[in-house]
């Protein structure tokens, strides 16, 4: 195992990684911007180094500075957390060049999955189901028209280099296709510097269900079941759970096998997640692969008993996976509520400021991954995620009831949070009945 690891992140995930290091007896090095001098991850680490002003471009995304600090502090490896540099192949390469281990997959695997149309091509060849559509980037409208005819309307126009819902348009007929094509092309060029597009059949009322995988450096790969992440606002997940109420054992086996095949197709190692779009008839299609630890990883940990961050560290240090697929089961049900500093009365705009009271309950079947404390000031510079509440129950109903209890006994003052939204959602019939599609938030408003 490593002696010392640098955590190139902030907030609750930096804290989570530091805890995993502590469990393994690994010393930790934190980095921080001017805005994070008082941050929890800095207080928890064994050493900490200032890396620049508040904007991420000048601090948490400053690759050369972070590598320089890592070398100076004498660490063997860097954990990137999620977001920031987590899926940056250039950073992973810089680490490799300096003899530092990047705790994650190889840069080649990150690149293969980063370019979405390429990822579709690879998955198609590996026999993983993809959403019907094309697998080559297209540049002209004529070609798009012909393809849309073949696929059948409605279609989704997406950026080849895209992801996460950026530069994505629905077209219900040929006239809309022309519009969508132009809008997408402009956005793809602006966001990704690459105007090429691809088409997919539009899936109505889909669910977002993803499979967690772990792979060691020899390519031995297992899956750890699914997470249901359909409750999202503006492509940001809000509630996740495991297992999904929509997945039956046979479907789980097939999705798991497809996820393992996806990982093996690109020589994947470390923790990763394969996202699927699932239609109302339970057909599942590869959407994207996330080559990092994800925000919602705790729900998988709660139902499998596997510490994913610990395995990230073990795998990166060269240990082989000792988990057998047959022994990875599902124990009960877990739900995660993401607690954001957002104002529900102002369209869920970020609500930074000083937290004057912060009281989170301690109870059985409840885990809180927290990045803040009472007296801490939430900065406007970063993601407003304050904490993740995770509950476990023998049954889904029990997990829901526990979450309601936890949220109702939480006290936050000084800033606005989305806790009222969580309570409304969790108490709704729609959620209780497991009818969580990607249209959930709109349907909740109607209910
Ligand atoms: C789709 C889709 C319907 N049909 N693709 C949104 C984020 C990006 N990763 C993919 N997304 C979607 N792709 C086809 N062919 C609907 C969505 C979508 C969505 C997907 C997952 C979770 C929430 C969503 C919210 C709106 C749209």
CSV table of C-alpha atoms and ligand atoms in Angstrom, one decimal:
chain,number,residue,atom,x,y,z
A,1,UNK,CA,0.0,0.0,0.0
A,2,UNK,CA,1.0,3.6,-0.5
A,3,UNK,CA,2.7,5.5,2.3
A,4,UNK,CA,1.2,8.9,1.3
A,5,UNK,CA,-1.4,10.1,-1.1
A,6,UNK,CA,-2.4,13.5,-2.4
A,7,UNK,CA,-6.1,14.3,-2.7
A,8,UNK,CA,-6.6,16.6,-5.6
A,9,UNK,CA,-10.1,17.7,-4.7
A,10,UNK,CA,-12.2,19.5,-2.0
A,11,UNK,CA,-15.5,19.2,-0.2
A,12,UNK,CA,-17.2,15.9,0.9
A,13,UNK,CA,-15.3,13.7,-1.6
A,14,UNK,CA,-11.9,14.9,-0.4
A,15,UNK,CA,-13.1,14.1,3.1
A,16,UNK,CA,-14.3,10.7,2.0
A,17,UNK,CA,-11.0,9.8,0.3
A,18,UNK,CA,-9.0,11.0,3.4
A,19,UNK,CA,-11.1,8.7,5.6
A,20,UNK,CA,-10.4,5.7,3.3
A,21,UNK,CA,-6.7,6.6,3.5
A,22,UNK,CA,-6.8,6.8,7.3
A,23,UNK,CA,-8.5,3.3,7.4
A,24,UNK,CA,-5.6,1.9,5.4
A,25,UNK,CA,-2.9,3.7,7.4
A,26,UNK,CA,-2.0,6.0,4.5
A,27,UNK,CA,-0.8,9.5,5.2
A,28,UNK,CA,-2.8,12.3,3.3
A,29,UNK,CA,-1.9,15.5,1.6
A,30,UNK,CA,-4.6,18.1,0.9
A,31,UNK,CA,-4.5,21.0,-1.5
A,32,UNK,CA,-6.6,24.1,-1.2
A,33,UNK,CA,-7.4,27.5,-2.8
A,34,UNK,CA,-7.6,30.8,-1.0
A,35,UNK,CA,-11.4,30.1,-0.5
A,36,UNK,CA,-10.7,26.8,1.2
A,37,UNK,CA,-8.2,27.8,3.9
A,38,UNK,CA,-10.8,26.8,6.6
A,39,UNK,CA,-12.2,23.8,4.7
A,40,UNK,CA,-12.8,20.5,6.4
A,41,UNK,CA,-10.6,18.5,4.0
A,42,UNK,CA,-7.6,20.7,4.9
A,43,UNK,CA,-8.2,20.2,8.7
A,44,UNK,CA,-8.4,16.4,8.3
A,45,UNK,CA,-5.3,15.8,6.1
A,46,UNK,CA,-1.9,15.2,7.6
A,47,UNK,CA,-0.4,18.0,5.5
A,48,UNK,CA,-1.9,20.7,3.3
A,49,UNK,CA,-0.6,23.0,0.6
A,50,UNK,CA,-2.0,26.2,-0.9
A,51,UNK,CA,-2.3,26.0,-4.6
A,52,UNK,CA,-3.8,29.3,-5.8
A,53,UNK,CA,-6.8,31.7,-5.9
A,54,UNK,CA,-10.4,30.6,-5.7
A,55,UNK,CA,-11.3,30.0,-9.3
A,56,UNK,CA,-10.8,26.3,-10.1
A,57,UNK,CA,-8.9,27.1,-13.3
A,58,UNK,CA,-6.2,28.7,-11.1
A,59,UNK,CA,-6.2,26.2,-8.3
A,60,UNK,CA,-7.9,22.7,-8.4
A,61,UNK,CA,-7.4,22.5,-12.2
A,62,UNK,CA,-3.8,23.7,-12.1
A,63,UNK,CA,-2.2,20.4,-13.1
A,64,UNK,CA,1.4,21.4,-13.0
A,65,UNK,CA,1.0,23.1,-9.6
A,66,UNK,CA,-0.7,19.9,-8.2
A,67,UNK,CA,2.0,17.6,-9.6
A,68,UNK,CA,4.7,19.9,-8.2
A,69,UNK,CA,3.1,19.8,-4.7
A,70,UNK,CA,2.8,16.0,-5.0
A,71,UNK,CA,6.5,15.6,-5.8
A,72,UNK,CA,7.5,18.1,-3.1
A,73,UNK,CA,5.4,16.3,-0.4
A,74,UNK,CA,6.8,12.9,-1.5
A,75,UNK,CA,3.5,11.1,-2.2
A,76,UNK,CA,3.3,8.0,-4.4
A,77,UNK,CA,-0.2,8.6,-5.8
A,78,UNK,CA,-2.9,11.2,-6.5
A,79,UNK,CA,-6.6,10.6,-5.9
A,80,UNK,CA,-8.6,13.0,-8.1
A,81,UNK,CA,-12.1,12.4,-6.5
A,82,UNK,CA,-14.9,13.2,-9.0
A,83,UNK,CA,-15.2,16.3,-11.3
A,84,UNK,CA,-12.2,18.6,-11.6
A,85,UNK,CA,-9.3,16.5,-12.9
A,86,UNK,CA,-10.9,13.1,-12.4
A,87,UNK,CA,-11.5,12.4,-16.1
A,88,UNK,CA,-8.7,14.4,-17.5
A,89,UNK,CA,-6.4,12.2,-19.5
A,90,UNK,CA,-3.8,14.9,-19.8
A,91,UNK,CA,-3.5,15.0,-16.0
A,92,UNK,CA,-3.3,11.2,-15.8
A,93,UNK,CA,-0.4,11.4,-18.3
A,94,UNK,CA,1.4,14.1,-16.5
A,95,UNK,CA,1.2,12.0,-13.3
A,96,UNK,CA,2.6,9.0,-15.2
A,97,UNK,CA,5.5,11.0,-16.7
A,98,UNK,CA,6.5,12.2,-13.2
A,99,UNK,CA,6.3,8.7,-11.7
A,100,UNK,CA,3.1,9.4,-9.8
A,101,UNK,CA,0.2,6.9,-9.7
A,102,UNK,CA,-3.1,8.4,-10.8
A,103,UNK,CA,-5.8,6.6,-8.8
A,104,UNK,CA,-8.1,5.7,-11.7
A,105,UNK,CA,-8.0,4.1,-15.1
A,106,UNK,CA,-5.3,4.6,-17.7
A,107,UNK,CA,-5.5,7.8,-19.8
A,108,UNK,CA,-6.3,5.7,-22.9
A,109,UNK,CA,-9.5,4.3,-21.3
A,110,UNK,CA,-10.5,7.8,-20.2
A,111,UNK,CA,-10.1,9.1,-23.8
A,112,UNK,CA,-12.0,6.2,-25.4
A,113,UNK,CA,-15.0,6.9,-23.1
A,114,UNK,CA,-14.6,10.7,-23.3
A,115,UNK,CA,-15.4,10.9,-26.9
A,116,UNK,CA,-19.0,9.7,-27.0
A,117,UNK,CA,-19.4,8.6,-30.6
A,118,UNK,CA,-16.2,6.6,-30.2
A,119,UNK,CA,-17.5,5.0,-27.0
A,120,UNK,CA,-20.6,3.9,-28.9
A,121,UNK,CA,-18.5,2.4,-31.7
A,122,UNK,CA,-16.5,0.4,-29.1
A,123,UNK,CA,-19.6,-0.8,-27.3
A,124,UNK,CA,-21.3,-1.9,-30.5
A,125,UNK,CA,-18.2,-4.0,-31.5
A,126,UNK,CA,-18.1,-5.5,-28.0
A,127,UNK,CA,-21.7,-6.6,-28.3
A,128,UNK,CA,-23.1,-4.1,-25.7
A,129,UNK,CA,-26.5,-2.8,-26.6
A,130,UNK,CA,-26.4,0.9,-27.6
A,131,UNK,CA,-29.3,3.2,-28.4
A,132,UNK,CA,-30.3,2.7,-32.1
A,133,UNK,CA,-28.5,5.2,-34.2
A,134,UNK,CA,-25.2,5.9,-35.9
A,135,UNK,CA,-21.7,5.4,-34.6
A,136,UNK,CA,-19.7,7.8,-36.8
A,137,UNK,CA,-19.6,11.6,-36.4
A,138,UNK,CA,-21.7,13.4,-39.0
A,139,UNK,CA,-21.1,16.9,-40.4
A,140,UNK,CA,-23.8,17.5,-43.0
A,141,UNK,CA,-27.5,17.8,-42.7
A,142,UNK,CA,-28.3,15.6,-45.8
A,143,UNK,CA,-26.6,12.7,-44.1
A,144,UNK,CA,-28.5,13.4,-40.9
A,145,UNK,CA,-31.8,13.5,-42.8
A,146,UNK,CA,-31.2,10.1,-44.3
A,147,UNK,CA,-30.1,8.6,-41.0
A,148,UNK,CA,-33.2,10.0,-39.2
A,149,UNK,CA,-35.4,8.4,-41.8
A,150,UNK,CA,-33.7,5.1,-41.1
A,151,UNK,CA,-33.9,5.4,-37.3
A,152,UNK,CA,-37.4,6.8,-37.3
A,153,UNK,CA,-38.6,10.0,-35.6
A,154,UNK,CA,-38.3,11.2,-32.9
A,155,UNK,CA,-34.5,11.3,-32.8
A,156,UNK,CA,-32.0,12.8,-30.4
A,157,UNK,CA,-29.2,14.9,-31.9
A,158,UNK,CA,-26.1,14.7,-29.8
A,159,UNK,CA,-22.5,16.1,-30.0
A,160,UNK,CA,-19.9,13.5,-30.8
A,161,UNK,CA,-17.6,14.9,-28.2
A,162,UNK,CA,-20.4,15.6,-25.8
A,163,UNK,CA,-21.9,14.1,-22.7
A,164,UNK,CA,-23.9,15.0,-19.6
A,165,UNK,CA,-26.7,16.5,-21.7
A,166,UNK,CA,-24.7,19.4,-23.2
A,167,UNK,CA,-25.6,20.1,-26.8
A,168,UNK,CA,-28.4,17.7,-27.1
A,169,UNK,CA,-31.7,18.2,-29.0
A,170,UNK,CA,-34.8,16.3,-29.8
A,171,UNK,CA,-36.2,16.3,-33.3
A,172,UNK,CA,-39.7,15.0,-33.9
A,173,UNK,CA,-39.8,15.6,-37.7
A,174,UNK,CA,-37.6,16.7,-40.6
A,175,UNK,CA,-38.3,20.4,-40.0
A,176,UNK,CA,-37.2,20.1,-36.3
A,177,UNK,CA,-34.2,18.1,-37.4
A,178,UNK,CA,-32.9,21.0,-39.4
A,179,UNK,CA,-33.3,23.3,-36.4
A,180,UNK,CA,-31.8,20.8,-34.0
A,181,UNK,CA,-28.9,20.1,-36.3
A,182,UNK,CA,-27.9,23.8,-36.4
A,183,UNK,CA,-28.3,24.4,-32.7
A,184,UNK,CA,-26.3,21.3,-31.8
A,185,UNK,CA,-23.6,22.0,-34.3
A,186,UNK,CA,-23.0,25.5,-32.9
A,187,UNK,CA,-23.0,24.2,-29.3
A,188,UNK,CA,-20.8,21.3,-30.0
A,189,UNK,CA,-18.3,23.7,-31.6
A,190,UNK,CA,-18.5,26.2,-28.7
A,191,UNK,CA,-18.3,23.6,-25.9
A,192,UNK,CA,-16.1,20.9,-27.3
A,193,UNK,CA,-14.3,22.6,-30.3
A,194,UNK,CA,-15.7,19.8,-32.4
A,195,UNK,CA,-18.9,20.4,-34.4
A,196,UNK,CA,-19.5,16.7,-35.4
A,197,UNK,CA,-22.8,15.1,-34.3
A,198,UNK,CA,-24.6,11.8,-34.1
A,199,UNK,CA,-28.2,10.6,-34.0
A,200,UNK,CA,-30.0,8.3,-31.7
A,201,UNK,CA,-33.6,7.1,-31.5
A,202,UNK,CA,-35.3,9.3,-28.8
A,203,UNK,CA,-36.3,7.2,-25.8
A,204,UNK,CA,-39.5,8.4,-24.2
A,205,UNK,CA,-39.7,8.4,-20.3
A,206,UNK,CA,-36.4,6.7,-19.9
A,207,UNK,CA,-34.8,5.7,-16.6
A,208,UNK,CA,-31.1,6.3,-15.8
A,209,UNK,CA,-29.7,3.1,-14.3
A,210,UNK,CA,-26.0,2.6,-13.9
A,211,UNK,CA,-23.8,-0.3,-13.0
A,212,UNK,CA,-20.8,0.0,-10.7
A,213,UNK,CA,-17.7,-2.0,-11.8
A,214,UNK,CA,-14.3,-2.7,-10.2
A,215,UNK,CA,-11.4,-4.0,-12.3
A,216,UNK,CA,-7.9,-4.7,-11.1
A,217,UNK,CA,-4.7,-4.1,-13.1
A,218,UNK,CA,-4.8,-7.5,-14.7
A,219,UNK,CA,-8.3,-6.9,-16.1
A,220,UNK,CA,-10.2,-9.1,-13.6
A,221,UNK,CA,-13.6,-7.3,-13.5
A,222,UNK,CA,-16.7,-7.6,-11.3
A,223,UNK,CA,-19.9,-5.6,-11.2
A,224,UNK,CA,-21.6,-4.4,-7.9
A,225,UNK,CA,-25.2,-4.2,-9.1
A,226,UNK,CA,-27.1,-1.1,-10.2
A,227,UNK,CA,-28.0,2.3,-9.0
A,228,UNK,CA,-31.2,4.0,-10.0
A,229,UNK,CA,-30.4,7.7,-10.7
A,230,UNK,CA,-33.5,8.9,-12.6
A,231,UNK,CA,-34.4,11.7,-10.2
A,232,UNK,CA,-32.4,14.6,-11.7
A,233,UNK,CA,-32.8,18.4,-12.1
A,234,UNK,CA,-31.1,20.0,-15.1
A,235,UNK,CA,-29.0,16.9,-15.6
A,236,UNK,CA,-27.9,17.0,-11.9
A,237,UNK,CA,-28.7,14.0,-9.9
A,238,UNK,CA,-30.7,14.7,-6.7
A,239,UNK,CA,-31.8,11.3,-5.3
A,240,UNK,CA,-30.2,7.9,-6.1
A,241,UNK,CA,-31.0,4.4,-4.8
A,242,UNK,CA,-29.8,0.8,-5.0
A,243,UNK,CA,-31.2,-1.5,-6.0
A,244,UNK,CA,-33.6,-0.2,-8.7
A,245,UNK,CA,-37.3,-1.0,-8.3
A,246,UNK,CA,-37.4,-1.5,-12.0
A,247,UNK,CA,-34.6,-4.1,-12.4
A,248,UNK,CA,-35.4,-7.8,-12.0
A,249,UNK,CA,-32.8,-10.5,-11.3
A,250,UNK,CA,-32.5,-11.6,-14.9
A,251,UNK,CA,-32.2,-8.0,-16.1
A,252,UNK,CA,-29.6,-7.4,-13.4
A,253,UNK,CA,-27.5,-10.3,-14.6
A,254,UNK,CA,-27.7,-9.1,-18.2
A,255,UNK,CA,-26.9,-5.5,-17.4
A,256,UNK,CA,-24.1,-6.5,-15.1
A,257,UNK,CA,-22.5,-8.7,-17.8
A,258,UNK,CA,-22.9,-5.9,-20.3
A,259,UNK,CA,-21.1,-3.5,-17.9
A,260,UNK,CA,-18.3,-5.9,-17.4
A,261,UNK,CA,-18.0,-6.4,-21.1
A,262,UNK,CA,-17.9,-2.6,-21.6
A,263,UNK,CA,-15.0,-2.3,-19.1
A,264,UNK,CA,-13.1,-5.1,-20.6
A,265,UNK,CA,-13.5,-3.8,-24.1
A,266,UNK,CA,-11.4,-0.8,-23.2
A,267,UNK,CA,-8.9,-2.5,-20.9
A,268,UNK,CA,-10.4,-0.7,-17.9
A,269,UNK,CA,-8.9,-0.8,-14.4
A,270,UNK,CA,-10.0,0.7,-11.1
A,271,UNK,CA,-13.6,1.8,-10.2
A,272,UNK,CA,-15.9,2.9,-13.0
A,273,UNK,CA,-19.6,3.2,-13.8
A,274,UNK,CA,-21.5,2.2,-17.0
A,275,UNK,CA,-24.6,4.3,-17.5
A,276,UNK,CA,-27.6,2.8,-19.3
A,277,UNK,CA,-30.8,4.4,-20.6
A,278,UNK,CA,-33.7,2.0,-19.9
A,279,UNK,CA,-37.0,2.3,-21.8
A,280,UNK,CA,-40.4,1.5,-20.3
A,281,UNK,CA,-40.2,-2.0,-21.9
A,282,UNK,CA,-37.0,-2.7,-19.9
A,283,UNK,CA,-34.7,-2.6,-22.9
A,284,UNK,CA,-31.4,-1.1,-21.7
A,285,UNK,CA,-28.9,0.8,-23.8
A,286,UNK,CA,-25.3,1.9,-23.1
A,287,UNK,CA,-25.2,5.6,-22.7
A,288,UNK,CA,-21.8,6.6,-21.3
A,289,UNK,CA,-19.1,5.3,-19.1
A,290,UNK,CA,-17.9,7.4,-16.1
A,291,UNK,CA,-14.2,6.7,-15.5
A,292,UNK,CA,-14.1,7.8,-11.9
A,293,UNK,CA,-15.6,7.3,-8.4
A,294,UNK,CA,-19.1,8.8,-8.5
A,295,UNK,CA,-20.9,11.0,-6.1
A,296,UNK,CA,-23.6,8.3,-5.5
A,297,UNK,CA,-21.1,5.5,-4.7
A,298,UNK,CA,-22.3,5.2,-1.1
A,299,UNK,CA,-25.6,3.5,-2.0
A,300,UNK,CA,-23.6,0.7,-3.6
A,301,UNK,CA,-21.4,0.4,-0.5
A,302,UNK,CA,-24.5,0.2,1.7
A,303,UNK,CA,-26.1,-2.7,-0.1
A,304,UNK,CA,-22.9,-4.7,-0.9
A,305,UNK,CA,-20.7,-3.9,2.1
A,306,UNK,CA,-17.8,-3.2,-0.3
A,307,UNK,CA,-15.7,-0.1,0.4
A,308,UNK,CA,-15.2,1.3,-3.1
A,309,UNK,CA,-12.7,4.0,-2.3
A,310,UNK,CA,-10.6,1.5,-0.3
A,311,UNK,CA,-10.6,-0.7,-3.4
A,312,UNK,CA,-9.6,2.2,-5.6
A,313,UNK,CA,-6.5,2.6,-3.4
A,314,UNK,CA,-5.8,-1.1,-3.2
A,315,UNK,CA,-6.1,-1.6,-7.0
A,316,UNK,CA,-4.0,1.5,-7.8
A,317,UNK,CA,-1.2,0.2,-5.5
A,318,UNK,CA,-1.2,-3.1,-7.5
A,319,UNK,CA,-3.3,-5.4,-5.3
A,320,UNK,CA,-5.5,-7.9,-7.2
A,321,UNK,CA,-9.2,-8.0,-6.6
A,322,UNK,CA,-10.3,-10.7,-4.2
A,323,UNK,CA,-14.0,-10.3,-4.7
A,324,UNK,CA,-15.8,-13.0,-6.6
A,325,UNK,CA,-18.9,-12.1,-8.6
A,326,UNK,CA,-21.0,-14.8,-6.9
A,327,UNK,CA,-20.3,-13.4,-3.4
A,328,UNK,CA,-21.4,-9.8,-4.3
A,329,UNK,CA,-25.0,-9.7,-3.2
A,330,UNK,CA,-27.6,-7.2,-2.4
A,331,UNK,CA,-28.4,-6.7,1.3
A,332,UNK,CA,-31.5,-4.4,1.8
A,333,UNK,CA,-32.0,-1.1,0.2
A,334,UNK,CA,-30.1,2.2,0.2
A,335,UNK,CA,-31.2,5.8,-0.7
A,336,UNK,CA,-29.0,8.9,-1.1
A,337,UNK,CA,-30.3,12.5,-0.9
A,338,UNK,CA,-27.9,15.1,-2.1
A,339,UNK,CA,-28.0,18.1,0.2
A,340,UNK,CA,-27.2,21.2,-1.9
A,341,UNK,CA,-26.9,24.8,-0.8
A,342,UNK,CA,-29.8,25.9,-3.1
A,343,UNK,CA,-32.8,28.1,-2.7
A,344,UNK,CA,-36.0,26.2,-3.6
A,345,UNK,CA,-37.8,29.6,-3.9
A,346,UNK,CA,-35.3,30.9,-6.4
A,347,UNK,CA,-35.4,28.0,-9.0
A,348,UNK,CA,-32.8,26.1,-7.0
A,349,UNK,CA,-30.1,28.7,-7.6
A,350,UNK,CA,-27.0,28.2,-5.5
A,351,UNK,CA,-27.3,29.7,-2.0
A,352,UNK,CA,-23.8,30.3,-0.6
A,353,UNK,CA,-23.1,32.0,2.7
A,354,UNK,CA,-22.2,31.2,6.3
A,355,UNK,CA,-23.7,28.2,8.0
A,356,UNK,CA,-24.7,29.5,11.4
A,357,UNK,CA,-26.2,26.1,12.6
A,358,UNK,CA,-25.5,22.6,11.3
A,359,UNK,CA,-26.9,19.7,13.2
A,360,UNK,CA,-27.0,16.3,11.5
A,361,UNK,CA,-28.5,13.3,13.3
A,362,UNK,CA,-26.7,10.1,14.2
A,363,UNK,CA,-28.9,7.1,13.9
A,364,UNK,CA,-28.7,3.4,12.9
A,365,UNK,CA,-28.9,2.9,9.1
A,366,UNK,CA,-27.8,6.4,8.4
A,367,UNK,CA,-24.6,7.7,6.9
A,368,UNK,CA,-23.7,11.3,6.2
A,369,UNK,CA,-20.8,12.2,3.9
A,370,UNK,CA,-20.2,15.8,4.8
A,371,UNK,CA,-17.9,18.5,3.5
A,372,UNK,CA,-18.9,21.4,5.8
A,373,UNK,CA,-19.4,22.3,9.5
A,374,UNK,CA,-21.2,24.8,11.7
A,375,UNK,CA,-19.5,28.2,11.2
A,376,UNK,CA,-18.2,27.3,7.8
A,377,UNK,CA,-18.9,29.7,4.9
A,378,UNK,CA,-20.1,28.0,1.6
A,379,UNK,CA,-18.2,29.6,-1.3
A,380,UNK,CA,-19.8,30.7,-4.5
A,381,UNK,CA,-16.9,29.4,-6.5
A,382,UNK,CA,-17.6,25.7,-6.2
A,383,UNK,CA,-20.3,23.0,-6.5
A,384,UNK,CA,-22.9,23.7,-3.8
A,385,UNK,CA,-23.0,20.1,-2.6
A,386,UNK,CA,-22.9,20.3,1.2
A,387,UNK,CA,-23.4,16.6,2.2
A,388,UNK,CA,-24.9,13.3,1.1
A,389,UNK,CA,-27.4,11.7,3.4
A,390,UNK,CA,-27.5,7.9,2.9
A,391,UNK,CA,-30.0,5.6,4.6
A,392,UNK,CA,-30.2,1.8,4.6
A,393,UNK,CA,-33.2,-0.4,5.4
A,394,UNK,CA,-34.1,-4.0,5.1
A,395,UNK,CA,-36.7,-2.8,2.7
A,396,UNK,CA,-37.1,0.2,0.4
A,397,UNK,CA,-39.9,1.5,2.6
A,398,UNK,CA,-37.7,1.4,5.7
A,399,UNK,CA,-34.9,3.3,3.9
A,400,UNK,CA,-37.4,6.0,2.8
A,401,UNK,CA,-38.8,6.3,6.3
A,402,UNK,CA,-35.3,6.6,7.8
A,403,UNK,CA,-34.4,9.3,5.3
A,404,UNK,CA,-37.5,11.3,6.1
A,405,UNK,CA,-36.7,11.0,9.8
A,406,UNK,CA,-33.1,12.0,9.2
A,407,UNK,CA,-34.0,15.0,7.1
A,408,UNK,CA,-36.7,16.2,9.5
A,409,UNK,CA,-34.2,16.1,12.4
A,410,UNK,CA,-31.5,18.0,10.6
A,411,UNK,CA,-31.0,21.6,11.4
A,412,UNK,CA,-29.4,24.0,9.0
A,413,UNK,CA,-29.4,27.8,9.4
A,414,UNK,CA,-27.8,30.7,7.6
A,415,UNK,CA,-28.1,29.2,4.1
A,416,UNK,CA,-31.0,27.7,2.1
A,417,UNK,CA,-30.9,24.0,1.2
A,418,UNK,CA,-32.9,21.6,-0.9
A,419,UNK,CA,-34.0,19.6,2.1
A,420,UNK,CA,-37.7,20.7,1.7
A,421,UNK,CA,-37.6,19.3,-1.9
A,422,UNK,CA,-36.3,16.0,-0.6
A,423,UNK,CA,-39.1,15.7,1.9
A,424,UNK,CA,-41.7,16.5,-0.7
A,425,UNK,CA,-40.2,13.9,-3.1
A,426,UNK,CA,-39.7,11.2,-0.5
A,427,UNK,CA,-43.3,11.6,0.8
A,428,UNK,CA,-44.9,11.5,-2.6
A,429,UNK,CA,-46.9,8.6,-3.8
A,430,UNK,CA,-44.9,8.6,-7.0
A,431,UNK,CA,-41.6,8.0,-5.2
A,432,UNK,CA,-43.1,5.5,-2.7
A,433,UNK,CA,-44.4,3.5,-5.6
A,434,UNK,CA,-41.0,3.5,-7.3
A,435,UNK,CA,-42.2,5.4,-10.3
A,436,UNK,CA,-39.0,7.4,-10.7
A,437,UNK,CA,-38.3,8.1,-14.4
A,438,UNK,CA,-36.3,11.0,-15.7
A,439,UNK,CA,-39.6,12.9,-15.8
A,440,UNK,CA,-40.1,12.5,-12.0
A,441,UNK,CA,-39.6,16.1,-10.9
A,442,UNK,CA,-42.1,17.4,-13.5
A,443,UNK,CA,-44.6,14.7,-12.5
A,444,UNK,CA,-44.1,15.5,-8.8
A,445,UNK,CA,-45.1,19.1,-9.5
A,446,UNK,CA,-48.4,17.8,-11.0
A,447,UNK,CA,-49.0,15.5,-8.0
B,1,LIG,C1,-31.3,10.5,-24.2
B,1,LIG,C2,-32.6,10.6,-23.8
B,1,LIG,C3,-33.6,10.1,-24.6
B,1,LIG,N1,-33.2,9.4,-25.7
B,1,LIG,N2,-31.0,9.9,-25.3
B,1,LIG,C4,-29.3,13.3,-20.8
B,1,LIG,C5,-27.9,13.3,-20.3
B,1,LIG,C6,-27.1,12.5,-21.3
B,1,LIG,N3,-26.1,11.7,-20.6
B,1,LIG,C7,-28.1,11.6,-22.0
B,1,LIG,N4,-29.4,12.2,-21.7
B,1,LIG,C8,-30.5,11.7,-22.3
B,1,LIG,N5,-30.3,11.0,-23.5
B,1,LIG,C9,-31.9,9.3,-26.1
B,1,LIG,N6,-31.6,8.7,-27.2
B,1,LIG,C10,-32.9,11.3,-22.6
B,1,LIG,C11,-31.8,11.8,-21.9
B,1,LIG,C12,-32.2,12.5,-20.6
B,1,LIG,C13,-31.8,12.0,-19.4
B,1,LIG,C14,-31.1,10.9,-19.2
B,1,LIG,C15,-30.7,10.4,-18.0
B,1,LIG,C16,-31.1,11.1,-16.9
B,1,LIG,C17,-31.9,12.2,-17.0
B,1,LIG,C18,-32.2,12.7,-18.2
B,1,LIG,C19,-33.0,13.9,-18.3
B,1,LIG,C20,-33.3,14.4,-19.6
B,1,LIG,C21,-32.9,13.7,-20.7
